[in-house]
Each structure stands twice: as structure tokens, then as C-alpha cells.
């Protein structure tokens, strides 16, 4: 086999754990089907979902040897007619009881939090960024180059 799956039993356990995590996430977003949710299962190890212009894909990782954790990588982005936007990436670890596909209490809490965040992102988009005073953050001021300033000055004179 490999260092990831020294035996067939370890591979089977990983597949069971993946199924538990992805099944829980799939069940959490199922109520959004009435709003036009699209979902795809990617080879049994990843979940892709889109609602309106918000897209999320969640990938489960391959554990090293007999780890009790299953790592998840969530990439969330807005997709417009110009293509996908810059993704917001978040990692998570789901803990299982040793040698089984049963969630540990902290693993269940982490999975519930990930499902709630996924549902919230698909409905509302990313959380609004706040500045130091707690107000919505604005775009940072531009820092143009000297060449750009000269070009702008030339355009202003021409008009």
C-alpha cells in the first residue's frame, strides 16, 4: 500500500470518516435546494456547492498513517461573468475516536461550526471586514507609481 494507508483497513476507515464528514455537510445545506442550490460530489472526497454567485468547495485530506483527525480545506469565492474571484480559504480539523468513524465531542463541535459557516457563507457571502473602530472597512488608498501619476496628469491636461 503506502505510508498513508499501510493496510486496507486503514483505507476503509478513512473512507468511512470522509463519508461521515461530507454527509453531515451535505445534510446541513440540503434546505437550500429550494433556493436553487447546486451541489456536486467529487469522487467521494470533496463537496462542491453553489448558490447564486457564491461557490464553496470543501476537500478532505489524506491522513498520514492512523491519525485520529481528518483535515478539511474550504475554499469559498464569488463567481461572476468575469470568472472566479479571490477565494477565502479556511482549514479545519475534525477529530474522531481512535480507530473508528465516530466523531469525538470536539470533532462534532468543529463539524457543526463548519456546517454553520458553510450555510452562512452560501446565504450571505463572506463576513464584512471591520476596521479598528468596528466600522465597515474601506478599500485601502491607492499608492500609484510616479509613471501612473504622470499619465494621469497628461490625461487631465488633454481634456
mmCIF file of C-alpha atoms in Angstrom:
data_model
loop_
_atom_site.group_PDB
_atom_site.id
_atom_site.type_symbol
_atom_site.label_atom_id
_atom_site.label_comp_id
_atom_site.label_asym_id
_atom_site.label_seq_id
_atom_site.Cartn_x
_atom_site.Cartn_y
_atom_site.Cartn_z
ATOM 1 C CA UNK A 1 0.000 0.000 0.000
ATOM 2 C CA UNK A 2 1.608 3.310 1.093
ATOM 3 C CA UNK A 3 2.599 5.331 4.164
ATOM 4 C CA UNK A 4 -0.886 6.867 4.094
ATOM 5 C CA UNK A 5 -2.662 3.504 4.020
ATOM 6 C CA UNK A 6 -0.422 0.724 5.385
ATOM 7 C CA UNK A 7 -3.387 -1.682 5.328
ATOM 8 C CA UNK A 8 -6.723 -1.945 3.569
ATOM 9 C CA UNK A 9 -8.483 -1.489 6.941
ATOM 10 C CA UNK A 10 -6.915 1.978 7.356
ATOM 11 C CA UNK A 11 -8.093 2.965 3.860
ATOM 12 C CA UNK A 12 -11.608 1.745 4.695
ATOM 13 C CA UNK A 13 -11.625 3.747 7.940
ATOM 14 C CA UNK A 14 -10.566 6.896 6.089
ATOM 15 C CA UNK A 15 -13.346 6.402 3.522
ATOM 16 C CA UNK A 16 -15.900 5.958 6.320
ATOM 17 C CA UNK A 17 -14.692 9.126 8.057
ATOM 18 C CA UNK A 18 -14.862 11.083 4.791
ATOM 19 C CA UNK A 19 -18.409 9.865 4.251
ATOM 20 C CA UNK A 20 -19.414 10.979 7.765
ATOM 21 C CA UNK A 21 -17.986 14.500 7.297
ATOM 22 C CA UNK A 22 -19.282 15.080 3.772
ATOM 23 C CA UNK A 23 -22.661 13.545 4.610
ATOM 24 C CA UNK A 24 -23.060 15.920 7.560
ATOM 25 C CA UNK A 25 -22.160 18.952 5.410
ATOM 26 C CA UNK A 26 -24.482 17.784 2.619
ATOM 27 C CA UNK A 27 -27.341 17.393 5.105
ATOM 28 C CA UNK A 28 -26.663 20.872 6.544
ATOM 29 C CA UNK A 29 -27.014 22.607 3.165
ATOM 30 C CA UNK A 30 -29.909 20.451 1.887
ATOM 31 C CA UNK A 31 -32.579 23.040 2.925
ATOM 32 C CA UNK A 32 -31.047 25.483 0.424
ATOM 33 C CA UNK A 33 -32.154 23.292 -2.510
ATOM 34 C CA UNK A 34 -35.413 25.268 -2.679
ATOM 35 C CA UNK A 35 -33.374 28.452 -3.239
ATOM 36 C CA UNK A 36 -31.503 26.980 -6.228
ATOM 37 C CA UNK A 37 -28.524 25.299 -4.572
ATOM 38 C CA UNK A 38 -26.327 23.240 -6.905
ATOM 39 C CA UNK A 39 -24.094 20.559 -5.377
ATOM 40 C CA UNK A 40 -21.642 18.007 -6.699
ATOM 41 C CA UNK A 41 -19.833 15.165 -5.028
ATOM 42 C CA UNK A 42 -16.271 14.925 -6.373
ATOM 43 C CA UNK A 43 -15.088 11.297 -6.295
ATOM 44 C CA UNK A 44 -16.350 10.865 -2.738
ATOM 45 C CA UNK A 45 -13.637 13.041 -1.175
ATOM 46 C CA UNK A 46 -14.826 16.603 -1.903
ATOM 47 C CA UNK A 47 -18.074 18.570 -1.960
ATOM 48 C CA UNK A 48 -18.802 21.479 -4.299
ATOM 49 C CA UNK A 49 -21.781 23.807 -3.762
ATOM 50 C CA UNK A 50 -23.050 26.972 -5.460
ATOM 51 C CA UNK A 51 -25.920 29.250 -4.531
ATOM 52 C CA UNK A 52 -26.427 32.258 -6.799
ATOM 53 C CA UNK A 53 -22.886 33.633 -7.257
ATOM 54 C CA UNK A 54 -21.310 32.164 -4.101
ATOM 55 C CA UNK A 55 -19.315 28.975 -4.602
ATOM 56 C CA UNK A 56 -17.729 26.742 -1.966
ATOM 57 C CA UNK A 57 -15.681 23.603 -2.317
ATOM 58 C CA UNK A 58 -14.654 21.504 0.651
ATOM 59 C CA UNK A 59 -11.886 18.965 0.243
ATOM 60 C CA UNK A 60 -10.964 16.296 2.767
ATOM 61 C CA UNK A 61 -7.318 15.413 3.117
ATOM 62 C CA UNK A 62 -5.500 12.119 3.184
ATOM 63 C CA UNK A 63 -4.364 11.347 6.745
ATOM 64 C CA UNK A 64 -0.851 10.252 7.498
ATOM 65 C CA UNK A 65 -0.865 6.698 8.875
ATOM 66 C CA UNK A 66 -3.510 6.189 11.572
ATOM 67 C CA UNK A 67 -4.328 9.766 12.559
ATOM 68 C CA UNK A 68 -7.458 10.478 14.600
ATOM 69 C CA UNK A 69 -8.001 13.736 12.689
ATOM 70 C CA UNK A 70 -9.456 14.360 9.266
ATOM 71 C CA UNK A 71 -8.379 17.720 7.883
ATOM 72 C CA UNK A 72 -10.684 19.794 5.678
ATOM 73 C CA UNK A 73 -9.875 22.638 3.340
ATOM 74 C CA UNK A 74 -12.703 25.022 2.471
ATOM 75 C CA UNK A 75 -12.364 27.437 -0.451
ATOM 76 C CA UNK A 76 -15.173 29.963 -0.804
ATOM 77 C CA UNK A 77 -15.436 32.566 -3.566
ATOM 78 C CA UNK A 78 -17.766 34.670 -5.634
ATOM 79 C CA UNK A 79 -18.072 33.661 -9.275
ATOM 80 C CA UNK A 80 -19.258 36.304 -11.753
ATOM 81 C CA UNK A 81 -19.344 36.558 -15.524
ATOM 82 C CA UNK A 82 -15.672 37.583 -15.331
ATOM 83 C CA UNK A 83 -14.698 34.316 -13.644
ATOM 84 C CA UNK A 84 -13.963 33.231 -10.084
ATOM 85 C CA UNK A 85 -12.937 35.794 -7.501
ATOM 86 C CA UNK A 86 -10.211 35.551 -4.930
ATOM 87 C CA UNK A 87 -11.010 32.634 -2.625
ATOM 88 C CA UNK A 88 -11.368 32.802 1.124
ATOM 89 C CA UNK A 89 -9.558 29.713 2.409
ATOM 90 C CA UNK A 90 -10.177 28.116 5.773
ATOM 91 C CA UNK A 91 -8.794 24.893 7.244
ATOM 92 C CA UNK A 92 -10.407 22.697 9.822
ATOM 93 C CA UNK A 93 -9.658 19.503 11.732
ATOM 94 C CA UNK A 94 -12.363 17.021 12.571
ATOM 95 C CA UNK A 95 -11.416 14.648 15.400
ATOM 96 C CA UNK A 96 -12.676 11.083 15.561
ATOM 97 C CA UNK A 97 -12.488 8.493 18.299
ATOM 98 C CA UNK A 98 -9.358 6.336 17.865
ATOM 99 C CA UNK A 99 -9.821 3.549 15.333
ATOM 100 C CA UNK A 100 -13.443 4.357 14.472
ATOM 101 C CA UNK A 101 -15.559 6.573 12.257
ATOM 102 C CA UNK A 102 -17.382 8.008 15.290
ATOM 103 C CA UNK A 103 -16.944 11.724 15.906
ATOM 104 C CA UNK A 104 -15.278 12.781 19.149
ATOM 105 C CA UNK A 105 -17.134 15.553 21.058
ATOM 106 C CA UNK A 106 -14.684 18.246 19.885
ATOM 107 C CA UNK A 107 -14.877 16.823 16.359
ATOM 108 C CA UNK A 108 -18.666 17.069 16.419
ATOM 109 C CA UNK A 109 -18.428 20.694 17.594
ATOM 110 C CA UNK A 110 -15.905 21.520 14.853
ATOM 111 C CA UNK A 111 -18.102 19.871 12.214
ATOM 112 C CA UNK A 112 -21.197 21.736 13.448
ATOM 113 C CA UNK A 113 -19.261 25.026 13.284
ATOM 114 C CA UNK A 114 -18.029 24.235 9.763
ATOM 115 C CA UNK A 115 -21.568 23.368 8.631
ATOM 116 C CA UNK A 116 -22.967 26.601 10.124
ATOM 117 C CA UNK A 117 -20.200 28.653 8.463
ATOM 118 C CA UNK A 118 -20.866 26.938 5.120
ATOM 119 C CA UNK A 119 -24.588 27.636 5.361
ATOM 120 C CA UNK A 120 -23.982 31.255 6.377
ATOM 121 C CA UNK A 121 -21.499 31.827 3.527
ATOM 122 C CA UNK A 122 -23.829 30.399 0.893
ATOM 123 C CA UNK A 123 -26.704 32.574 2.128
ATOM 124 C CA UNK A 124 -24.895 35.833 2.914
ATOM 125 C CA UNK A 125 -21.404 35.726 1.432
ATOM 126 C CA UNK A 126 -18.250 36.426 3.444
ATOM 127 C CA UNK A 127 -18.493 38.345 6.711
ATOM 128 C CA UNK A 128 -17.978 42.068 6.328
ATOM 129 C CA UNK A 129 -14.493 43.239 7.268
ATOM 130 C CA UNK A 130 -14.379 45.818 10.055
ATOM 131 C CA UNK A 131 -11.712 48.400 10.778
ATOM 132 C CA UNK A 132 -10.191 49.130 14.215
ATOM 133 C CA UNK A 133 -13.217 51.220 15.227
ATOM 134 C CA UNK A 134 -15.709 48.496 14.335
ATOM 135 C CA UNK A 135 -16.972 50.197 11.176
ATOM 136 C CA UNK A 136 -17.063 48.547 7.736
ATOM 137 C CA UNK A 137 -13.549 48.659 6.285
ATOM 138 C CA UNK A 138 -12.941 50.660 3.142
ATOM 139 C CA UNK A 139 -10.575 49.872 0.338
ATOM 140 C CA UNK A 140 -7.016 50.859 1.151
ATOM 141 C CA UNK A 141 -5.877 54.100 -0.513
ATOM 142 C CA UNK A 142 -4.025 53.572 -3.748
ATOM 143 C CA UNK A 143 -0.316 54.088 -3.857
ATOM 144 C CA UNK A 144 0.308 54.970 -7.515
ATOM 145 C CA UNK A 145 3.718 54.991 -9.126
ATOM 146 C CA UNK A 146 5.300 58.149 -10.427
ATOM 147 C CA UNK A 147 4.677 56.955 -14.000
ATOM 148 C CA UNK A 148 0.967 56.462 -13.284
ATOM 149 C CA UNK A 149 0.731 59.955 -11.773
ATOM 150 C CA UNK A 150 2.408 61.463 -14.855
ATOM 151 C CA UNK A 151 -0.002 59.645 -17.143
ATOM 152 C CA UNK A 152 -2.986 60.850 -15.116
ATOM 153 C CA UNK A 153 -1.690 64.425 -15.238
ATOM 154 C CA UNK A 154 -1.327 64.116 -19.017
ATOM 155 C CA UNK A 155 -4.912 62.917 -19.364
ATOM 156 C CA UNK A 156 -6.172 65.775 -17.184
ATOM 157 C CA UNK A 157 -4.429 68.387 -19.368
ATOM 158 C CA UNK A 158 -5.732 66.896 -22.592
ATOM 159 C CA UNK A 159 -9.401 67.252 -21.543
#
